[in-house]
């Protein structure tokens, strides 16, 4: 089996980018160790601090954020860092060619219940000149690499460098990420959806109608049954979609008028959208393709609808202005 370095060479990935991705892979191994020690290492539970999102930081949020920052600052080819856990962009190396955005531990509310968590990362080219927040505000289509590491029963990395999406599995004996899926392909149709149903009354009408039709199953306009899953960690739900198809959505809701969206564009939606598109799927806000969004600020949030291409299209048909109550189902 090929390892990560061999696969990046085979894909003719720029040597500096390959080094950066290997740095991220090595750091994720250390994070995996910290996550797996859990209570034994005294890393569970929350700190007294809040992040820029106004969320109480878990101890592991802070620990993993520092691990990634330290590794990327030492890499030599990283110009700057944007993290869910950092209020502002972080300077790294003035000669660095890349910007890295990451969520160090996505799904951190799952930590204390020993459920799925992961690290999500996005790599952008660093523009010339002074590093500011503006340096990062590039469309998702500009990403030169994107991926996540899922700390599950096995530690797995999903990665794209624009050559499709690959899966790597960490061999605990050798500490190597080995290529276990060379060309991830999302089935165009699906019978499985992922959404936090408790927000149903806060969604826009098109999403309420779309989900209601899925729940009606055989007796509804879709005329077939659907299953539901919700891991409450985007990294876990998207991994399932990449593995067996599905549609994942965190739509806009009016539960908190000051926060109409939940997922962050730069280090959740954009990297996941690239992985999904490279695997033949689709990713939209309901009204705009995610990878074409012009970012306005690094912690910007967006609605996300992603997964099996044909099912995303059906969901988007409900959002079309001229929707007449009949879904466009092939
Ligand atoms: P945490 O990192 O705070 O646990 O949030 C995870 C997340 O950003 C994303 O990974 C999940 O899909 C989503 O939030 C779950 O949100 P709900 O808790 O509202 O279902």
PDB file of C-alpha atoms and ligand atoms in Angstrom, residues 51 55-56 58 61 84-85 103 105-111 116-118 120 195-199 230-238 248-250 253 255 259 262-264 268 272 301, ligand 1:
ATOM      1  CA  UNK A  51     -13.496  31.723  21.562  1.00  0.00           C
ATOM      2  CA  UNK A  55     -18.324  29.205  22.458  1.00  0.00           C
ATOM      3  CA  UNK A  56     -16.750  27.854  25.645  1.00  0.00           C
ATOM      4  CA  UNK A  58     -12.851  22.696  25.585  1.00  0.00           C
ATOM      5  CA  UNK A  61      -9.817  22.717  21.558  1.00  0.00           C
ATOM      6  CA  UNK A  84     -11.700  28.708  14.629  1.00  0.00           C
ATOM      7  CA  UNK A  85     -10.020  29.179  18.012  1.00  0.00           C
ATOM      8  CA  UNK A 103     -10.868  23.883  12.796  1.00  0.00           C
ATOM      9  CA  UNK A 105     -11.182  19.885  16.715  1.00  0.00           C
ATOM     10  CA  UNK A 106     -14.516  19.892  14.927  1.00  0.00           C
ATOM     11  CA  UNK A 107     -17.348  18.380  16.936  1.00  0.00           C
ATOM     12  CA  UNK A 108     -15.695  19.216  20.237  1.00  0.00           C
ATOM     13  CA  UNK A 109     -19.041  18.945  22.040  1.00  0.00           C
ATOM     14  CA  UNK A 110     -18.657  15.207  21.288  1.00  0.00           C
ATOM     15  CA  UNK A 111     -15.348  14.910  23.180  1.00  0.00           C
ATOM     16  CA  UNK A 116     -16.515  11.385  16.726  1.00  0.00           C
ATOM     17  CA  UNK A 117     -14.317  14.476  16.414  1.00  0.00           C
ATOM     18  CA  UNK A 118     -11.855  15.565  13.760  1.00  0.00           C
ATOM     19  CA  UNK A 120     -10.501  20.102   9.245  1.00  0.00           C
ATOM     20  CA  UNK A 195     -29.889  17.355   9.618  1.00  0.00           C
ATOM     21  CA  UNK A 196     -30.515  18.501  13.206  1.00  0.00           C
ATOM     22  CA  UNK A 197     -34.309  18.012  13.191  1.00  0.00           C
ATOM     23  CA  UNK A 198     -34.747  19.935  16.465  1.00  0.00           C
ATOM     24  CA  UNK A 199     -34.382  23.167  14.460  1.00  0.00           C
ATOM     25  CA  UNK A 230     -26.909  13.043  12.797  1.00  0.00           C
ATOM     26  CA  UNK A 231     -23.444  12.805  14.404  1.00  0.00           C
ATOM     27  CA  UNK A 232     -23.291  16.498  15.402  1.00  0.00           C
ATOM     28  CA  UNK A 233     -19.743  16.624  14.071  1.00  0.00           C
ATOM     29  CA  UNK A 234     -19.571  17.778  10.451  1.00  0.00           C
ATOM     30  CA  UNK A 235     -16.401  15.759   9.966  1.00  0.00           C
ATOM     31  CA  UNK A 236     -18.249  12.527  10.871  1.00  0.00           C
ATOM     32  CA  UNK A 237     -21.374  13.265   8.845  1.00  0.00           C
ATOM     33  CA  UNK A 238     -19.376  14.296   5.762  1.00  0.00           C
ATOM     34  CA  UNK A 248     -25.884  16.652   4.798  1.00  0.00           C
ATOM     35  CA  UNK A 249     -27.333  20.037   5.576  1.00  0.00           C
ATOM     36  CA  UNK A 250     -27.037  22.699   8.236  1.00  0.00           C
ATOM     37  CA  UNK A 253     -32.528  29.109  10.648  1.00  0.00           C
ATOM     38  CA  UNK A 255     -33.490  30.478  16.043  1.00  0.00           C
ATOM     39  CA  UNK A 259     -26.622  33.979  13.983  1.00  0.00           C
ATOM     40  CA  UNK A 262     -23.877  27.749  12.059  1.00  0.00           C
ATOM     41  CA  UNK A 263     -21.038  26.364   9.943  1.00  0.00           C
ATOM     42  CA  UNK A 264     -17.946  28.422   9.171  1.00  0.00           C
ATOM     43  CA  UNK A 268     -15.571  23.962   7.521  1.00  0.00           C
ATOM     44  CA  UNK A 272     -15.633  19.998   2.835  1.00  0.00           C
ATOM     45  CA  UNK A 301     -20.777  31.438   8.652  1.00  0.00           C
TER      46      UNK A 301
HETATM   47  P1  LIG B   1     -18.859  21.904  17.964  1.00  0.00           P
HETATM   48  O1  LIG B   1     -17.470  21.865  17.399  1.00  0.00           O
HETATM   49  O2  LIG B   1     -19.142  23.095  18.820  1.00  0.00           O
HETATM   50  O3  LIG B   1     -19.270  20.605  18.603  1.00  0.00           O
HETATM   51  O4  LIG B   1     -19.849  22.123  16.710  1.00  0.00           O
HETATM   52  C1  LIG B   1     -19.781  21.179  15.683  1.00  0.00           C
HETATM   53  C2  LIG B   1     -20.453  21.815  14.473  1.00  0.00           C
HETATM   54  O5  LIG B   1     -19.829  23.040  14.169  1.00  0.00           O
HETATM   55  C3  LIG B   1     -20.432  20.874  13.273  1.00  0.00           C
HETATM   56  O6  LIG B   1     -19.303  20.055  13.259  1.00  0.00           O
HETATM   57  C4  LIG B   1     -21.715  20.083  13.415  1.00  0.00           C
HETATM   58  O7  LIG B   1     -22.220  19.611  12.179  1.00  0.00           O
HETATM   59  C5  LIG B   1     -22.657  21.105  14.036  1.00  0.00           C
HETATM   60  O8  LIG B   1     -21.837  22.043  14.757  1.00  0.00           O
HETATM   61  C6  LIG B   1     -23.605  20.458  15.010  1.00  0.00           C
HETATM   62  O9  LIG B   1     -24.467  21.482  15.444  1.00  0.00           O
HETATM   63  P2  LIG B   1     -25.657  21.110  16.463  1.00  0.00           P
HETATM   64  O10 LIG B   1     -24.989  20.821  17.780  1.00  0.00           O
HETATM   65  O11 LIG B   1     -26.502  22.370  16.481  1.00  0.00           O
HETATM   66  O12 LIG B   1     -26.380  19.930  15.912  1.00  0.00           O
END
